[in-house]
Amino acid sequence: MTRYEQLADDIEAAVQRGVFGPGERILSVRRASQQHGVSIKTVLHAYALLESRGVIESRPQSGYFVKARGAAAGRNPGAGASAAGAPRPRRPSVPKPPAPASVDVSRLVLSTLRSIGAQDAVPLGSPYPDPALFPWQRINQYANAIARRHASWNLIDDLPPGNPELIRQIARRYAENGAGVDPDEIVVTVGATEAINLSLQAVAKPGDTVAVESPTYYAMLHAIERLGMRAIEVPTHPHTGIDLDALERVLARQSVAACMVMPNFQNPLGFRMPDPHKARLVSIAEAHDLPVIENDVYQELYFGETRPSTLKQFDTRGLVLHCASFSKSLSASYRIGWALPGRYRAQVEKLKFLNTLTTPSVPQVALADYLRHDGYDRHLRRVRRFYRQQARLMRAMVERFFPAGTRASEPQGGYVLWVELPPRVDSMRLYQAALAQGITIGPGYMFSMRNEYHHHIRLNYSYPWTAQTEAALRTLGELVAKMA
Amino acid sequence: MTRYEQLADDIEAAVQRGVFGPGERILSVRRASQQHGVSIKTVLHAYALLESRGVIESRPQSGYFVKARGAAAGRNPGAGASAAGAPRPRRPSVPKPPAPASVDVSRLVLSTLRSIGAQDAVPLGSPYPDPALFPWQRINQYANAIARRHASWNLIDDLPPGNPELIRQIARRYAENGAGVDPDEIVVTVGATEAINLSLQAVAKPGDTVAVESPTYYAMLHAIERLGMRAIEVPTHPHTGIDLDALERVLARQSVAACMVMPNFQNPLGFRMPDPHKARLVSIAEAHDLPVIENDVYQELYFGETRPSTLKQFDTRGLVLHCASFSKSLSASYRIGWALPGRYRAQVEKLKFLNTLTTPSVPQVALADYLRHDGYDRHLRRVRRFYRQQARLMRAMVERFFPAGTRASEPQGGYVLWVELPPRVDSMRLYQAALAQGITIGPGYMFSMRNEYHHHIRLNYSYPWTAQTEAALRTLGELVAKMA
């Protein structure tokens, strides 16, 4: 193969992969000659060849452009290549979920999320709230105003612990909710995911054992898995949270480096841990000098009159590492979370610096401005009311469409329902059968390393109720009945 | 103390910490009663007390507000509290750097960065480019257009590997630079920092040994430290990069899990590793089945005619994990980086998901739109020309103001100069003396775990040359002369 044929093949391959899309300009002859280290003549030959193949076209005074989609459709683009000029699909294809026997929780979660991203799926399996509920336009108006107000932005101003104004607004929000915190304790992170990861790394090391709820929010399991630690699952009551007697027995029996819990509107159970239980959990932690990572991302999504208390409020010795974010209440795609790491603050701040350096600036400042100037409370009141109604509706629909032997949780906040199906139903098979009909669910396998919830599913009720949702619930109920 | 006095004290403490700033509204009486779990009467008493103390004021029909700054200045706010109503300072105070005997590299780096953030410091110690060089306004215009075009944004669309359009634009940029990559290999990250961390975690485990350059960019050392691995420092030539014979001797002698290098415009040395060296490094890696993490964040900031090659281009077996970002060339505060992890792609993608879930969406799409529609090449040509001139100027000034025995690097790209001082000069003492005069430098201690560069400093030349810069260089030269 000559030099120019090789070059033409390389460019055609790039077009086929969608690197250069239909109608886009490719490199000028001079630039291509420089970049590929070949003569101008070689590039001209290669471009002529590509023109003759219908891959590109030259436009006088403008340069060379990839031909519009379909123009080269007549040509067979070689084995394994996609149609010439076709852009990459907007959404990734849905991977086949792993078989129940060998569940890798994080891969299962990622593949579930991808299936939700796939077109037309009814997103009952989503862990995220309906993004249409976020005040996206208003937050972005603040972002735009910030961008116009400043000629440039210096990363250094937002080094860990984070943008000072956002930190102040977060502290203010806690104060408004009757839970004063020290603003100097706050470390801003990329979502609560990073806050939880850093907190765990600050208090435990590879090989350590970490106590978690069962069922637990899988991000907790991921954090433990990723850092080479081991999870011990503690039974968790659907109304009162982690079984404190069971936890004490575990602590008496073995060395535990940390405990991770979600005391408010736990995902998936939806309970609100009663204050006496919270107080006792903190006492137990103090007695064992046990760090407790408190995942409180649903703190603002309560159905009652006031925000629930936090473990942090009961903590007098700095053992609670409180993690939260705006991702459930204000903006998921901005990825702003934070940690209040108690006595581990210095380690968490340093780990934040090492993990991602800083959190993006404009999102931090835009949320600070929104919190300061806009109607966060009004927005939340609306969302809480909506979720409360939706929770009732989803429970009613499960009762209506699912067979006897089905039991649903009674969420006190948040936007997910936990459903126990008749024991013979395998949620992984149900997941696959539902997916084939364009419906996603959260299979129970995701919430434990021990396959304890194979006949449980999690359903998201944050999306407005439509005929399609109702049809999806009906279909699910029929599938369950067949498997039961 | 009565209930209402306690409440008043709590609110006053929050005001003193800056949680509620001057002129800001505090909770309504009704809300405060709910949140603090006290009667309306108690809140009214507490607010009256705070008014009498001059901390808050009531405004008819509006509620209660923190009094404007200084209004309460006459009152002594109790031991340890800052002035009532004073907002938190915009920039953190400069912590004292650690003594040379006990250098903790990551703390030293963070405290250096903070001192740069402090007002009036001449930022010769900064690792970041002057943010005024970034097309901040234009990128933000794209961000704003995206926000207006969409009614909401679904996080799920940008799950790892990242936003599909940004991935396409990154691949296109490589293709334009004559280095075709497979877009399906790209994983978008929160800056190159995350890309490097994830890459290292994908190929090595705690306790493993990782070969690095000496001197090396400290983020490499941080990643190794954080993951509980050990660094082995390989001598690195100021013009040709890591000593390949020395590397081979290390590999013959002991087990090494990975090698981390910066072949183009290394921070701090500024060399461009010649192609034959790059090819040989990849051959060595192949012979030992050794993953190589290539940090290529300065790829676009070359002083020559064309972009330098990457190790990735020489790699046929997927052993190179190529990491890069837009943080040096387009926007630091957006925090967009990526990895091309070769055969380790699946692990890196999964780790990304576990570490921070997704990268913020608007920054991803705004950069994609900028790359697609705007003058990235024109911007880069201007920046490269400027840096080339600044490199010459900084070298000339070091030669002019510093004593005999000083030697400066000859950067082939990027924006930092590496300066070897007479051996008796301790760069940590120099750092402290310079900081006292409002000048920052990068002390050599940051670039090695072995204190090998105690008489070296790194200087940033990305900022426009001013009389202040020149005075700072003159002062530095005098300080060095005194210590030599």
mmCIF file of N, CA and C in Angstrom, chain B residues 168-268:
data_model
loop_
_atom_site.group_PDB
_atom_site.id
_atom_site.type_symbol
_atom_site.label_atom_id
_atom_site.label_comp_id
_atom_site.label_asym_id
_atom_site.label_seq_id
_atom_site.Cartn_x
_atom_site.Cartn_y
_atom_site.Cartn_z
ATOM 1 N N ARG B 168 -16.376 12.691 21.086
ATOM 2 C CA ARG B 168 -16.125 12.799 19.650
ATOM 3 C C ARG B 168 -15.168 13.954 19.352
ATOM 4 N N GLN B 169 -15.366 15.074 20.036
ATOM 5 C CA GLN B 169 -14.507 16.225 19.789
ATOM 6 C C GLN B 169 -13.079 15.970 20.262
ATOM 7 N N ILE B 170 -12.933 15.254 21.357
ATOM 8 C CA ILE B 170 -11.576 14.925 21.824
ATOM 9 C C ILE B 170 -10.882 14.039 20.782
ATOM 10 N N ALA B 171 -11.619 13.037 20.283
ATOM 11 C CA ALA B 171 -11.044 12.140 19.273
ATOM 12 C C ALA B 171 -10.689 12.919 18.006
ATOM 13 N N ARG B 172 -11.547 13.845 17.664
ATOM 14 C CA ARG B 172 -11.315 14.651 16.468
ATOM 15 C C ARG B 172 -10.049 15.488 16.614
ATOM 16 N N ARG B 173 -9.853 16.027 17.804
ATOM 17 C CA ARG B 173 -8.667 16.835 18.063
ATOM 18 C C ARG B 173 -7.401 16.000 17.891
ATOM 19 N N TYR B 174 -7.415 14.764 18.407
ATOM 20 C CA TYR B 174 -6.250 13.890 18.208
ATOM 21 C C TYR B 174 -6.038 13.637 16.720
ATOM 22 N N ALA B 175 -7.144 13.387 16.014
ATOM 23 C CA ALA B 175 -7.022 13.109 14.579
ATOM 24 C C ALA B 175 -6.429 14.317 13.859
ATOM 25 N N GLU B 176 -6.864 15.504 14.223
ATOM 26 C CA GLU B 176 -6.322 16.721 13.607
ATOM 27 C C GLU B 176 -4.842 16.872 13.885
ATOM 28 N N ASN B 177 -4.422 16.369 15.036
ATOM 29 C CA ASN B 177 -3.015 16.451 15.398
ATOM 30 C C ASN B 177 -2.226 15.265 14.855
ATOM 31 N N GLY B 178 -2.869 14.480 14.016
ATOM 32 C CA GLY B 178 -2.143 13.379 13.384
ATOM 33 C C GLY B 178 -1.956 12.172 14.275
ATOM 34 N N ALA B 179 -2.758 12.071 15.345
ATOM 35 C CA ALA B 179 -2.613 10.937 16.260
ATOM 36 C C ALA B 179 -3.978 10.318 16.467
ATOM 37 N N GLY B 180 -4.395 9.500 15.491
ATOM 38 C CA GLY B 180 -5.734 8.917 15.565
ATOM 39 C C GLY B 180 -5.919 8.085 16.819
ATOM 40 N N VAL B 181 -7.067 8.258 17.446
ATOM 41 C CA VAL B 181 -7.404 7.410 18.598
ATOM 42 C C VAL B 181 -8.813 6.883 18.378
ATOM 43 N N ASP B 182 -9.130 5.820 19.069
ATOM 44 C CA ASP B 182 -10.465 5.251 18.985
ATOM 45 C C ASP B 182 -11.357 5.972 19.989
ATOM 46 N N PRO B 183 -12.394 6.682 19.510
ATOM 47 C CA PRO B 183 -13.244 7.402 20.472
ATOM 48 C C PRO B 183 -13.814 6.480 21.551
ATOM 49 N N ASP B 184 -14.029 5.216 21.209
ATOM 50 C CA ASP B 184 -14.604 4.296 22.193
ATOM 51 C C ASP B 184 -13.649 3.999 23.351
ATOM 52 N N GLU B 185 -12.405 4.430 23.209
ATOM 53 C CA GLU B 185 -11.439 4.176 24.292
ATOM 54 C C GLU B 185 -11.480 5.288 25.349
ATOM 55 N N ILE B 186 -12.020 6.453 24.983
ATOM 56 C CA ILE B 186 -11.937 7.636 25.852
ATOM 57 C C ILE B 186 -12.887 7.543 27.063
ATOM 58 N N VAL B 187 -12.369 7.878 28.222
ATOM 59 C CA VAL B 187 -13.182 8.010 29.435
ATOM 60 C C VAL B 187 -12.977 9.428 29.971
ATOM 61 N N VAL B 188 -14.055 10.207 30.063
ATOM 62 C CA VAL B 188 -13.965 11.589 30.545
ATOM 63 C C VAL B 188 -13.868 11.579 32.076
ATOM 64 N N THR B 189 -13.023 12.464 32.606
ATOM 65 C CA THR B 189 -12.771 12.498 34.057
ATOM 66 C C THR B 189 -12.812 13.938 34.584
ATOM 67 N N VAL B 190 -12.777 14.063 35.914
ATOM 68 C CA VAL B 190 -12.682 15.383 36.544
ATOM 69 C C VAL B 190 -11.210 15.799 36.522
ATOM 70 N N GLY B 191 -10.804 16.413 35.416
ATOM 71 C CA GLY B 191 -9.411 16.813 35.244
ATOM 72 C C GLY B 191 -8.492 15.611 35.053
ATOM 73 N N ALA B 192 -7.247 15.898 34.673
ATOM 74 C CA ALA B 192 -6.271 14.813 34.522
ATOM 75 C C ALA B 192 -5.960 14.188 35.872
ATOM 76 N N THR B 193 -6.156 14.941 36.952
ATOM 77 C CA THR B 193 -5.889 14.395 38.288
ATOM 78 C C THR B 193 -6.680 13.111 38.500
ATOM 79 N N GLU B 194 -7.973 13.165 38.210
ATOM 80 C CA GLU B 194 -8.771 11.947 38.371
ATOM 81 C C GLU B 194 -8.332 10.862 37.391
ATOM 82 N N ALA B 195 -8.024 11.265 36.152
ATOM 83 C CA ALA B 195 -7.605 10.280 35.147
ATOM 84 C C ALA B 195 -6.368 9.521 35.618
ATOM 85 N N ILE B 196 -5.415 10.244 36.183
ATOM 86 C CA ILE B 196 -4.169 9.626 36.651
ATOM 87 C C ILE B 196 -4.449 8.705 37.847
ATOM 88 N N ASN B 197 -5.254 9.181 38.767
ATOM 89 C CA ASN B 197 -5.602 8.366 39.929
ATOM 90 C C ASN B 197 -6.278 7.060 39.527
ATOM 91 N N LEU B 198 -7.252 7.166 38.626
ATOM 92 C CA LEU B 198 -7.989 5.975 38.220
ATOM 93 C C LEU B 198 -7.084 5.020 37.448
ATOM 94 N N SER B 199 -6.237 5.593 36.596
ATOM 95 C CA SER B 199 -5.330 4.751 35.808
ATOM 96 C C SER B 199 -4.397 3.972 36.720
ATOM 97 N N LEU B 200 -3.870 4.680 37.718
ATOM 98 C CA LEU B 200 -2.950 4.004 38.631
ATOM 99 C C LEU B 200 -3.673 2.904 39.398
ATOM 100 N N GLN B 201 -4.882 3.207 39.842
ATOM 101 C CA GLN B 201 -5.611 2.188 40.598
ATOM 102 C C GLN B 201 -5.975 0.989 39.727
ATOM 103 N N ALA B 202 -6.141 1.240 38.415
ATOM 104 C CA ALA B 202 -6.503 0.135 37.514
ATOM 105 C C ALA B 202 -5.350 -0.837 37.311
ATOM 106 N N VAL B 203 -4.116 -0.378 37.466
ATOM 107 C CA VAL B 203 -2.975 -1.235 37.107
ATOM 108 C C VAL B 203 -2.133 -1.694 38.287
ATOM 109 N N ALA B 204 -2.326 -1.079 39.453
ATOM 110 C CA ALA B 204 -1.474 -1.456 40.585
ATOM 111 C C ALA B 204 -2.294 -1.506 41.857
ATOM 112 N N LYS B 205 -1.760 -2.193 42.875
ATOM 113 C CA LYS B 205 -2.506 -2.313 44.126
ATOM 114 C C LYS B 205 -1.651 -1.837 45.307
ATOM 115 N N PRO B 206 -2.284 -1.626 46.453
ATOM 116 C CA PRO B 206 -1.522 -1.147 47.606
ATOM 117 C C PRO B 206 -0.299 -2.031 47.858
ATOM 118 N N GLY B 207 0.818 -1.387 48.180
ATOM 119 C CA GLY B 207 2.048 -2.122 48.423
ATOM 120 C C GLY B 207 2.931 -2.265 47.189
ATOM 121 N N ASP B 208 2.343 -2.095 46.000
ATOM 122 C CA ASP B 208 3.113 -2.210 44.758
ATOM 123 C C ASP B 208 4.104 -1.057 44.614
ATOM 124 N N THR B 209 5.105 -1.282 43.780
ATOM 125 C CA THR B 209 6.096 -0.246 43.482
ATOM 126 C C THR B 209 5.822 0.343 42.097
ATOM 127 N N VAL B 210 5.927 1.664 42.017
ATOM 128 C CA VAL B 210 5.673 2.375 40.766
ATOM 129 C C VAL B 210 6.897 3.224 40.432
ATOM 130 N N ALA B 211 7.377 3.090 39.202
ATOM 131 C CA ALA B 211 8.548 3.872 38.780
ATOM 132 C C ALA B 211 8.110 5.245 38.293
ATOM 133 N N VAL B 212 8.788 6.291 38.779
ATOM 134 C CA VAL B 212 8.482 7.661 38.351
ATOM 135 C C VAL B 212 9.778 8.367 37.957
ATOM 136 N N GLU B 213 9.620 9.475 37.259
ATOM 137 C CA GLU B 213 10.769 10.311 36.920
ATOM 138 C C GLU B 213 11.275 11.017 38.174
ATOM 139 N N SER B 214 12.519 11.474 38.104
ATOM 140 C CA SER B 214 13.070 12.277 39.198
ATOM 141 C C SER B 214 13.878 13.421 38.583
ATOM 142 N N PRO B 215 13.455 14.676 38.771
ATOM 143 C CA PRO B 215 12.263 15.112 39.498
ATOM 144 C C PRO B 215 10.992 14.709 38.761
ATOM 145 N N THR B 216 9.914 14.604 39.538
ATOM 146 C CA THR B 216 8.632 14.249 38.938
ATOM 147 C C THR B 216 7.565 15.263 39.303
ATOM 148 N N TYR B 217 6.514 15.316 38.531
ATOM 149 C CA TYR B 217 5.370 16.162 38.865
ATOM 150 C C TYR B 217 4.724 15.555 40.111
ATOM 151 N N TYR B 218 4.525 16.380 41.116
ATOM 152 C CA TYR B 218 4.141 15.857 42.428
ATOM 153 C C TYR B 218 2.785 15.155 42.449
ATOM 154 N N ALA B 219 1.887 15.487 41.506
ATOM 155 C CA ALA B 219 0.595 14.791 41.501
ATOM 156 C C ALA B 219 0.797 13.285 41.308
ATOM 157 N N MET B 220 1.887 12.929 40.620
ATOM 158 C CA MET B 220 2.214 11.508 40.458
ATOM 159 C C MET B 220 2.541 10.902 41.827
ATOM 160 N N LEU B 221 3.347 11.624 42.598
ATOM 161 C CA LEU B 221 3.700 11.129 43.936
ATOM 162 C C LEU B 221 2.461 11.044 44.824
ATOM 163 N N HIS B 222 1.569 12.043 44.691
ATOM 164 C CA HIS B 222 0.336 12.049 45.481
ATOM 165 C C HIS B 222 -0.491 10.804 45.203
ATOM 166 N N ALA B 223 -0.647 10.499 43.924
ATOM 167 C CA ALA B 223 -1.481 9.359 43.536
ATOM 168 C C ALA B 223 -0.914 8.082 44.150
ATOM 169 N N ILE B 224 0.407 7.964 44.098
ATOM 170 C CA ILE B 224 1.079 6.777 44.637
ATOM 171 C C ILE B 224 0.898 6.700 46.156
ATOM 172 N N GLU B 225 1.089 7.835 46.806
ATOM 173 C CA GLU B 225 0.971 7.918 48.270
ATOM 174 C C GLU B 225 -0.454 7.556 48.711
ATOM 175 N N ARG B 226 -1.427 8.150 48.018
ATOM 176 C CA ARG B 226 -2.816 7.995 48.419
ATOM 177 C C ARG B 226 -3.284 6.547 48.322
ATOM 178 N N LEU B 227 -2.749 5.838 47.320
ATOM 179 C CA LEU B 227 -3.194 4.461 47.105
ATOM 180 C C LEU B 227 -2.325 3.456 47.856
ATOM 181 N N GLY B 228 -1.450 3.958 48.724
ATOM 182 C CA GLY B 228 -0.655 3.057 49.547
ATOM 183 C C GLY B 228 0.391 2.296 48.752
ATOM 184 N N MET B 229 0.884 2.897 47.654
ATOM 185 C CA MET B 229 1.936 2.254 46.856
ATOM 186 C C MET B 229 3.271 2.927 47.178
ATOM 187 N N ARG B 230 4.344 2.374 46.614
ATOM 188 C CA ARG B 230 5.658 2.966 46.852
ATOM 189 C C ARG B 230 6.238 3.463 45.541
ATOM 190 N N ALA B 231 6.889 4.629 45.594
ATOM 191 C CA ALA B 231 7.495 5.197 44.391
ATOM 192 C C ALA B 231 8.961 4.838 44.336
ATOM 193 N N ILE B 232 9.448 4.476 43.138
ATOM 194 C CA ILE B 232 10.889 4.367 42.951
ATOM 195 C C ILE B 232 11.260 5.414 41.900
ATOM 196 N N GLU B 233 12.174 6.298 42.285
ATOM 197 C CA GLU B 233 12.488 7.445 41.436
ATOM 198 C C GLU B 233 13.650 7.118 40.505
ATOM 199 N N VAL B 234 13.425 7.332 39.213
ATOM 200 C CA VAL B 234 14.415 6.996 38.190
ATOM 201 C C VAL B 234 15.017 8.308 37.674
ATOM 202 N N PRO B 235 16.346 8.388 37.606
ATOM 203 C CA PRO B 235 16.971 9.634 37.142
ATOM 204 C C PRO B 235 16.403 10.051 35.786
ATOM 205 N N THR B 236 16.242 11.341 35.620
ATOM 206 C CA THR B 236 15.590 11.847 34.412
ATOM 207 C C THR B 236 16.429 12.978 33.830
ATOM 208 N N HIS B 237 16.733 12.847 32.554
ATOM 209 C CA HIS B 237 17.612 13.794 31.879
ATOM 210 C C HIS B 237 16.831 15.060 31.516
ATOM 211 N N PRO B 238 17.431 16.227 31.703
ATOM 212 C CA PRO B 238 16.692 17.472 31.447
ATOM 213 C C PRO B 238 16.312 17.688 29.984
ATOM 214 N N HIS B 239 16.897 16.936 29.054
ATOM 215 C CA HIS B 239 16.510 17.104 27.645
ATOM 216 C C HIS B 239 15.819 15.898 27.043
ATOM 217 N N THR B 240 16.101 14.699 27.564
ATOM 218 C CA THR B 240 15.578 13.505 26.896
ATOM 219 C C THR B 240 14.631 12.683 27.769
ATOM 220 N N GLY B 241 14.456 13.108 29.017
ATOM 221 C CA GLY B 241 13.479 12.422 29.855
ATOM 222 C C GLY B 241 14.043 11.260 30.640
ATOM 223 N N ILE B 242 13.157 10.397 31.091
ATOM 224 C CA ILE B 242 13.536 9.322 32.007
ATOM 225 C C ILE B 242 14.698 8.501 31.426
ATOM 226 N N ASP B 243 15.677 8.189 32.262
ATOM 227 C CA ASP B 243 16.883 7.460 31.842
ATOM 228 C C ASP B 243 16.487 6.009 31.600
ATOM 229 N N LEU B 244 16.476 5.615 30.328
ATOM 230 C CA LEU B 244 15.917 4.306 29.978
ATOM 231 C C LEU B 244 16.823 3.169 30.429
ATOM 232 N N ASP B 245 18.126 3.409 30.421
ATOM 233 C CA ASP B 245 19.042 2.378 30.936
ATOM 234 C C ASP B 245 18.793 2.177 32.434
ATOM 235 N N ALA B 246 18.640 3.296 33.143
ATOM 236 C CA ALA B 246 18.384 3.192 34.585
ATOM 237 C C ALA B 246 17.055 2.485 34.839
ATOM 238 N N LEU B 247 16.059 2.802 34.021
ATOM 239 C CA LEU B 247 14.759 2.145 34.176
ATOM 240 C C LEU B 247 14.901 0.633 33.973
ATOM 241 N N GLU B 248 15.670 0.253 32.939
ATOM 242 C CA GLU B 248 15.849 -1.187 32.675
ATOM 243 C C GLU B 248 16.552 -1.881 33.834
ATOM 244 N N ARG B 249 17.524 -1.183 34.436
ATOM 245 C CA ARG B 249 18.207 -1.772 35.597
ATOM 246 C C ARG B 249 17.223 -1.984 36.759
ATOM 247 N N VAL B 250 16.356 -0.996 36.955
ATOM 248 C CA VAL B 250 15.352 -1.128 38.022
ATOM 249 C C VAL B 250 14.452 -2.328 37.750
ATOM 250 N N LEU B 251 14.011 -2.439 36.499
ATOM 251 C CA LEU B 251 13.083 -3.521 36.146
ATOM 252 C C LEU B 251 13.752 -4.895 36.267
ATOM 253 N N ALA B 252 15.058 -4.941 36.009
ATOM 254 C CA ALA B 252 15.783 -6.211 36.122
ATOM 255 C C ALA B 252 15.919 -6.618 37.590
ATOM 256 N N ARG B 253 15.947 -5.617 38.462
ATOM 257 C CA ARG B 253 16.267 -5.832 39.863
ATOM 258 C C ARG B 253 15.037 -6.141 40.711
ATOM 259 N N GLN B 254 13.900 -5.529 40.350
ATOM 260 C CA GLN B 254 12.748 -5.677 41.243
ATOM 261 C C GLN B 254 11.445 -5.642 40.470
ATOM 262 N N SER B 255 10.403 -6.023 41.172
ATOM 263 C CA SER B 255 9.085 -6.041 40.553
ATOM 264 C C SER B 255 8.490 -4.637 40.578
ATOM 265 N N VAL B 256 8.073 -4.162 39.420
ATOM 266 C CA VAL B 256 7.494 -2.824 39.303
ATOM 267 C C VAL B 256 6.123 -2.976 38.653
ATOM 268 N N ALA B 257 5.093 -2.399 39.276
ATOM 269 C CA ALA B 257 3.728 -2.606 38.778
ATOM 270 C C ALA B 257 3.371 -1.652 37.659
ATOM 271 N N ALA B 258 3.986 -0.469 37.638
ATOM 272 C CA ALA B 258 3.648 0.517 36.613
ATOM 273 C C ALA B 258 4.743 1.563 36.558
ATOM 274 N N CYS B 259 4.711 2.326 35.474
ATOM 275 C CA CYS B 259 5.656 3.424 35.312
ATOM 276 C C CYS B 259 4.820 4.664 34.967
ATOM 277 N N MET B 260 5.131 5.799 35.615
ATOM 278 C CA MET B 260 4.373 7.031 35.331
ATOM 279 C C MET B 260 5.326 8.078 34.790
ATOM 280 N N VAL B 261 5.036 8.575 33.603
ATOM 281 C CA VAL B 261 5.936 9.572 33.002
ATOM 282 C C VAL B 261 5.144 10.700 32.340
ATOM 283 N N MET B 262 5.878 11.754 32.039
ATOM 284 C CA MET B 262 5.316 12.928 31.388
ATOM 285 C C MET B 262 6.268 13.244 30.233
ATOM 286 N N PRO B 263 6.058 12.603 29.087
ATOM 287 C CA PRO B 263 7.084 12.684 28.041
ATOM 288 C C PRO B 263 7.138 14.049 27.344
ATOM 289 N N ASN B 264 6.072 14.832 27.418
ATOM 290 C CA ASN B 264 6.065 16.113 26.711
ATOM 291 C C ASN B 264 5.983 17.289 27.677
ATOM 292 N N PHE B 265 7.091 18.102 27.672
ATOM 293 C CA PHE B 265 7.127 19.336 28.459
ATOM 294 C C PHE B 265 6.876 19.021 29.920
ATOM 295 N N GLN B 266 7.678 18.092 30.378
ATOM 296 C CA GLN B 266 7.510 17.594 31.738
ATOM 297 C C GLN B 266 7.538 18.736 32.738
ATOM 298 N N ASN B 267 6.688 18.631 33.724
ATOM 299 C CA ASN B 267 6.681 19.531 34.862
ATOM 300 C C ASN B 267 7.499 18.833 35.942
ATOM 301 N N PRO B 268 8.686 19.345 36.313
ATOM 302 C CA PRO B 268 9.179 20.696 36.098
ATOM 303 C C PRO B 268 10.216 20.893 34.991
#
